[in-house]
PDB file of C-alpha atoms in Angstrom:
ATOM      1  CA  MET A 330     -27.870   3.192  64.364  1.00 57.00           C
ATOM      2  CA  SER A 331     -31.076   5.120  64.395  1.00 70.00           C
ATOM      3  CA  ILE A 332     -31.541   8.734  64.859  1.00 76.00           C
ATOM      4  CA  GLN A 333     -33.459   9.178  68.308  1.00 76.00           C
ATOM      5  CA  SER A 334     -36.996  10.770  68.788  1.00 86.00           C
ATOM      6  CA  ILE A 335     -37.537  13.226  71.734  1.00 90.00           C
ATOM      7  CA  ASP A 336     -40.338  15.145  73.280  1.00 94.00           C
ATOM      8  CA  VAL A 337     -38.242  18.309  73.706  1.00 95.00           C
ATOM      9  CA  LEU A 338     -38.541  20.043  77.193  1.00 95.00           C
ATOM     10  CA  TYR A 339     -36.488  22.851  76.680  1.00 96.00           C
ATOM     11  CA  THR A 340     -34.443  24.194  73.628  1.00 96.00           C
ATOM     12  CA  ALA A 341     -31.098  26.144  74.583  1.00 97.00           C
ATOM     13  CA  VAL A 342     -29.952  28.594  72.049  1.00 98.00           C
ATOM     14  CA  ALA A 343     -26.882  30.228  71.366  1.00 97.00           C
ATOM     15  CA  THR A 344     -25.007  32.278  68.683  1.00 98.00           C
ATOM     16  CA  ALA A 345     -21.313  32.111  68.202  1.00 97.00           C
ATOM     17  CA  GLU A 346     -19.454  35.204  66.557  1.00 97.00           C
ATOM     18  CA  ASN A 347     -15.928  34.609  64.704  1.00 96.00           C
ATOM     19  CA  GLY A 348     -15.968  31.211  65.513  1.00 94.00           C
ATOM     20  CA  ARG A 349     -12.952  30.067  67.689  1.00 94.00           C
ATOM     21  CA  ASP A 350     -11.843  33.662  68.093  1.00 96.00           C
ATOM     22  CA  GLY A 351     -14.725  35.740  68.706  1.00 97.00           C
ATOM     23  CA  ARG A 352     -18.028  35.827  71.361  1.00 97.00           C
ATOM     24  CA  VAL A 353     -20.383  33.162  72.163  1.00 98.00           C
ATOM     25  CA  ALA A 354     -23.913  34.304  73.706  1.00 98.00           C
ATOM     26  CA  SER A 355     -27.348  32.819  74.527  1.00 98.00           C
ATOM     27  CA  ASP A 356     -30.467  34.293  73.609  1.00 98.00           C
ATOM     28  CA  ASP A 357     -31.682  35.441  77.329  1.00 98.00           C
ATOM     29  CA  GLY A 358     -28.194  36.955  78.188  1.00 97.00           C
ATOM     30  CA  LYS A 359     -27.132  34.624  80.442  1.00 97.00           C
ATOM     31  CA  LEU A 360     -23.986  33.075  78.937  1.00 97.00           C
ATOM     32  CA  ASP A 361     -21.840  35.775  77.193  1.00 98.00           C
ATOM     33  CA  VAL A 362     -18.118  34.533  76.880  1.00 97.00           C
ATOM     34  CA  VAL A 363     -14.929  35.264  74.864  1.00 97.00           C
ATOM     35  CA  VAL A 364     -13.661  32.703  73.291  1.00 97.00           C
ATOM     36  CA  ASN A 365     -10.116  32.531  71.980  1.00 97.00           C
ATOM     37  CA  PRO A 366      -8.007  29.070  70.741  1.00 95.00           C
ATOM     38  CA  PRO A 367      -6.011  27.846  73.846  1.00 95.00           C
ATOM     39  CA  LYS A 368      -1.966  28.452  73.515  1.00 95.00           C
ATOM     40  CA  GLU A 369      -1.679  24.649  73.057  1.00 93.00           C
ATOM     41  CA  LEU A 370      -3.477  25.477  69.504  1.00 92.00           C
ATOM     42  CA  GLY A 371      -1.690  28.627  68.603  1.00 93.00           C
ATOM     43  CA  GLY A 372      -4.218  31.330  70.098  1.00 94.00           C
ATOM     44  CA  SER A 373      -4.061  33.652  72.819  1.00 94.00           C
ATOM     45  CA  GLY A 374      -5.801  31.744  75.251  1.00 93.00           C
ATOM     46  CA  ALA A 375      -7.174  34.885  76.919  1.00 95.00           C
ATOM     47  CA  GLY A 376     -10.995  33.826  76.800  1.00 96.00           C
ATOM     48  CA  THR A 377     -12.265  30.160  77.069  1.00 97.00           C
ATOM     49  CA  ASN A 378     -12.753  27.729  74.393  1.00 97.00           C
ATOM     50  CA  PRO A 379     -15.201  25.146  72.801  1.00 96.00           C
ATOM     51  CA  GLU A 380     -13.957  22.299  74.608  1.00 97.00           C
ATOM     52  CA  GLN A 381     -14.137  24.149  78.219  1.00 98.00           C
ATOM     53  CA  LEU A 382     -17.838  24.517  77.168  1.00 97.00           C
ATOM     54  CA  PHE A 383     -18.370  21.514  76.469  1.00 98.00           C
ATOM     55  CA  ALA A 384     -16.554  20.016  79.511  1.00 98.00           C
ATOM     56  CA  ALA A 385     -18.776  22.509  81.845  1.00 98.00           C
ATOM     57  CA  GLY A 386     -21.886  21.193  79.917  1.00 98.00           C
ATOM     58  CA  TYR A 387     -20.969  17.193  80.073  1.00 98.00           C
ATOM     59  CA  SER A 388     -19.905  17.708  83.891  1.00 98.00           C
ATOM     60  CA  ALA A 389     -23.204  19.405  85.233  1.00 98.00           C
ATOM     61  CA  CYS A 390     -25.487  17.244  82.877  1.00 98.00           C
ATOM     62  CA  PHE A 391     -23.777  13.817  84.353  1.00 98.00           C
ATOM     63  CA  GLN A 392     -23.737  15.089  87.768  1.00 98.00           C
ATOM     64  CA  GLY A 393     -27.692  15.382  87.246  1.00 98.00           C
ATOM     65  CA  ALA A 394     -28.021  12.115  85.892  1.00 98.00           C
ATOM     66  CA  LEU A 395     -25.904  10.970  89.014  1.00 98.00           C
ATOM     67  CA  GLY A 396     -28.522  12.422  91.319  1.00 98.00           C
ATOM     68  CA  VAL A 397     -31.429  10.917  89.367  1.00 98.00           C
ATOM     69  CA  VAL A 398     -30.354   7.665  89.566  1.00 98.00           C
ATOM     70  CA  ALA A 399     -29.024   8.162  92.804  1.00 98.00           C
ATOM     71  CA  ARG A 400     -32.364   9.149  94.006  1.00 98.00           C
ATOM     72  CA  GLN A 401     -33.844   6.006  92.654  1.00 97.00           C
ATOM     73  CA  ARG A 402     -31.461   3.760  94.031  1.00 97.00           C
ATOM     74  CA  LYS A 403     -30.947   5.368  97.663  1.00 97.00           C
ATOM     75  CA  ALA A 404     -27.602   6.159  97.295  1.00 98.00           C
ATOM     76  CA  ASP A 405     -25.820   8.756  99.336  1.00 98.00           C
ATOM     77  CA  ILE A 406     -24.480  11.311  96.561  1.00 98.00           C
ATOM     78  CA  SER A 407     -23.405  14.228  98.892  1.00 97.00           C
ATOM     79  CA  ASP A 408     -20.209  15.953  98.513  1.00 97.00           C
ATOM     80  CA  SER A 409     -19.741  14.178  95.057  1.00 98.00           C
ATOM     81  CA  ARG A 410     -17.882  15.744  92.061  1.00 98.00           C
ATOM     82  CA  VAL A 411     -17.958  14.837  88.341  1.00 98.00           C
ATOM     83  CA  THR A 412     -15.132  16.484  86.108  1.00 98.00           C
ATOM     84  CA  ALA A 413     -14.717  16.169  82.246  1.00 98.00           C
ATOM     85  CA  LYS A 414     -11.907  16.437  80.540  1.00 98.00           C
ATOM     86  CA  VAL A 415     -12.401  16.941  76.791  1.00 98.00           C
ATOM     87  CA  GLY A 416      -9.321  16.242  74.632  1.00 97.00           C
ATOM     88  CA  LEU A 417      -9.178  17.755  70.928  1.00 96.00           C
ATOM     89  CA  GLY A 418      -6.998  16.219  68.518  1.00 95.00           C
ATOM     90  CA  LYS A 419      -6.418  15.235  64.773  1.00 94.00           C
ATOM     91  CA  THR A 420      -8.483  12.132  63.178  1.00 93.00           C
ATOM     92  CA  GLU A 421      -7.194   9.515  60.984  1.00 93.00           C
ATOM     93  CA  ALA A 422      -9.152  11.039  58.270  1.00 93.00           C
ATOM     94  CA  GLY A 423      -7.473  14.476  58.280  1.00 93.00           C
ATOM     95  CA  GLY A 424     -10.195  16.259  60.483  1.00 95.00           C
ATOM     96  CA  PHE A 425     -10.592  16.796  64.250  1.00 95.00           C
ATOM     97  CA  GLY A 426     -12.263  14.929  67.153  1.00 95.00           C
ATOM     98  CA  ILE A 427     -12.853  14.905  70.703  1.00 97.00           C
ATOM     99  CA  GLU A 428     -13.035  12.431  72.970  1.00 97.00           C
ATOM    100  CA  VAL A 429     -13.946  12.688  76.407  1.00 98.00           C
ATOM    101  CA  ALA A 430     -12.697  11.525  80.504  1.00 98.00           C
ATOM    102  CA  ILE A 431     -15.368  11.473  82.880  1.00 98.00           C
ATOM    103  CA  ARG A 432     -13.655  11.009  86.740  1.00 98.00           C
ATOM    104  CA  VAL A 433     -16.160  11.185  89.244  1.00 98.00           C
ATOM    105  CA  SER A 434     -15.714  11.132  93.260  1.00 98.00           C
ATOM    106  CA  ILE A 435     -18.390  10.143  95.483  1.00 98.00           C
ATOM    107  CA  PRO A 436     -17.008   9.870  98.776  1.00 97.00           C
ATOM    108  CA  ASN A 437     -19.967   8.522 100.719  1.00 96.00           C
ATOM    109  CA  VAL A 438     -20.280   5.175  98.653  1.00 98.00           C
ATOM    110  CA  ASP A 439     -17.827   2.106  98.213  1.00 97.00           C
ATOM    111  CA  ARG A 440     -16.054   2.095  94.793  1.00 97.00           C
ATOM    112  CA  ALA A 441     -18.309  -0.871  94.040  1.00 98.00           C
ATOM    113  CA  THR A 442     -21.343   1.093  94.219  1.00 98.00           C
ATOM    114  CA  ALA A 443     -19.420   4.318  92.691  1.00 98.00           C
ATOM    115  CA  GLU A 444     -18.799   1.881  89.628  1.00 98.00           C
ATOM    116  CA  GLU A 445     -22.529   1.357  89.500  1.00 98.00           C
ATOM    117  CA  LEU A 446     -23.813   4.642  89.740  1.00 98.00           C
ATOM    118  CA  ILE A 447     -21.357   6.197  87.020  1.00 98.00           C
ATOM    119  CA  GLU A 448     -22.379   3.289  84.583  1.00 98.00           C
ATOM    120  CA  ALA A 449     -25.958   3.735  85.269  1.00 98.00           C
ATOM    121  CA  ALA A 450     -25.700   7.787  85.127  1.00 98.00           C
ATOM    122  CA  HIS A 451     -23.847   7.153  81.413  1.00 98.00           C
ATOM    123  CA  GLN A 452     -27.027   5.550  80.476  1.00 98.00           C
ATOM    124  CA  VAL A 453     -29.173   8.127  81.308  1.00 97.00           C
ATOM    125  CA  CYS A 454     -27.172  11.119  81.100  1.00 98.00           C
ATOM    126  CA  PRO A 455     -28.286  13.017  77.382  1.00 96.00           C
ATOM    127  CA  TYR A 456     -24.887  14.175  76.601  1.00 97.00           C
ATOM    128  CA  SER A 457     -23.518  10.339  77.389  1.00 97.00           C
ATOM    129  CA  ASN A 458     -26.671   8.949  74.789  1.00 95.00           C
ATOM    130  CA  ALA A 459     -25.269  11.663  72.357  1.00 94.00           C
ATOM    131  CA  MET A 460     -22.289  10.719  72.360  1.00 94.00           C
ATOM    132  CA  ARG A 461     -22.728   6.984  72.452  1.00 94.00           C
ATOM    133  CA  GLY A 462     -21.096   5.445  69.472  1.00 91.00           C
ATOM    134  CA  ASN A 463     -19.721   8.585  68.282  1.00 91.00           C
ATOM    135  CA  ILE A 464     -16.314   9.015  70.560  1.00 95.00           C
ATOM    136  CA  LYS A 465     -14.810   7.872  72.705  1.00 96.00           C
ATOM    137  CA  VAL A 466     -15.837   8.704  76.832  1.00 97.00           C
ATOM    138  CA  ASP A 467     -13.792   6.975  79.140  1.00 98.00           C
ATOM    139  CA  LEU A 468     -15.365   6.459  82.857  1.00 98.00           C
ATOM    140  CA  GLY A 469     -13.931   6.381  85.966  1.00 98.00           C
ATOM    141  CA  VAL A 470     -13.784   6.713  89.822  1.00 98.00           C
ATOM    142  CA  VAL A 471     -11.907   8.531  91.578  1.00 96.00           C
TER     143      VAL A 471
END
């Protein structure tokens, strides 16, 4: 697999202090959050965590890609919702990895059309393109 080359249109910048038990902030000050490990991983769970931030970014990005595809196909995706579930666990090699489940509700189209739109969005979404071939991403209609 070759490395994808892009013409950069925007660059987001965020800095973390103290890793999973600290703070993450964007350079423009629009994001400034406390991060703590979840209780399931022995942390306090008081703040958000990297997996929640990733799920938020992926779901928003996927929703945007769905909008692009829907406009091209003149499909009504009003009232649609995208939920990203990001799982964190141990790999066979002893490190840690993630997997993602994307669940999409598109109430104004039939199931077959929803599945087609979701698969097309998966081909457009930058997060999906970055993950493809690297982690398990499971797509589904709800």
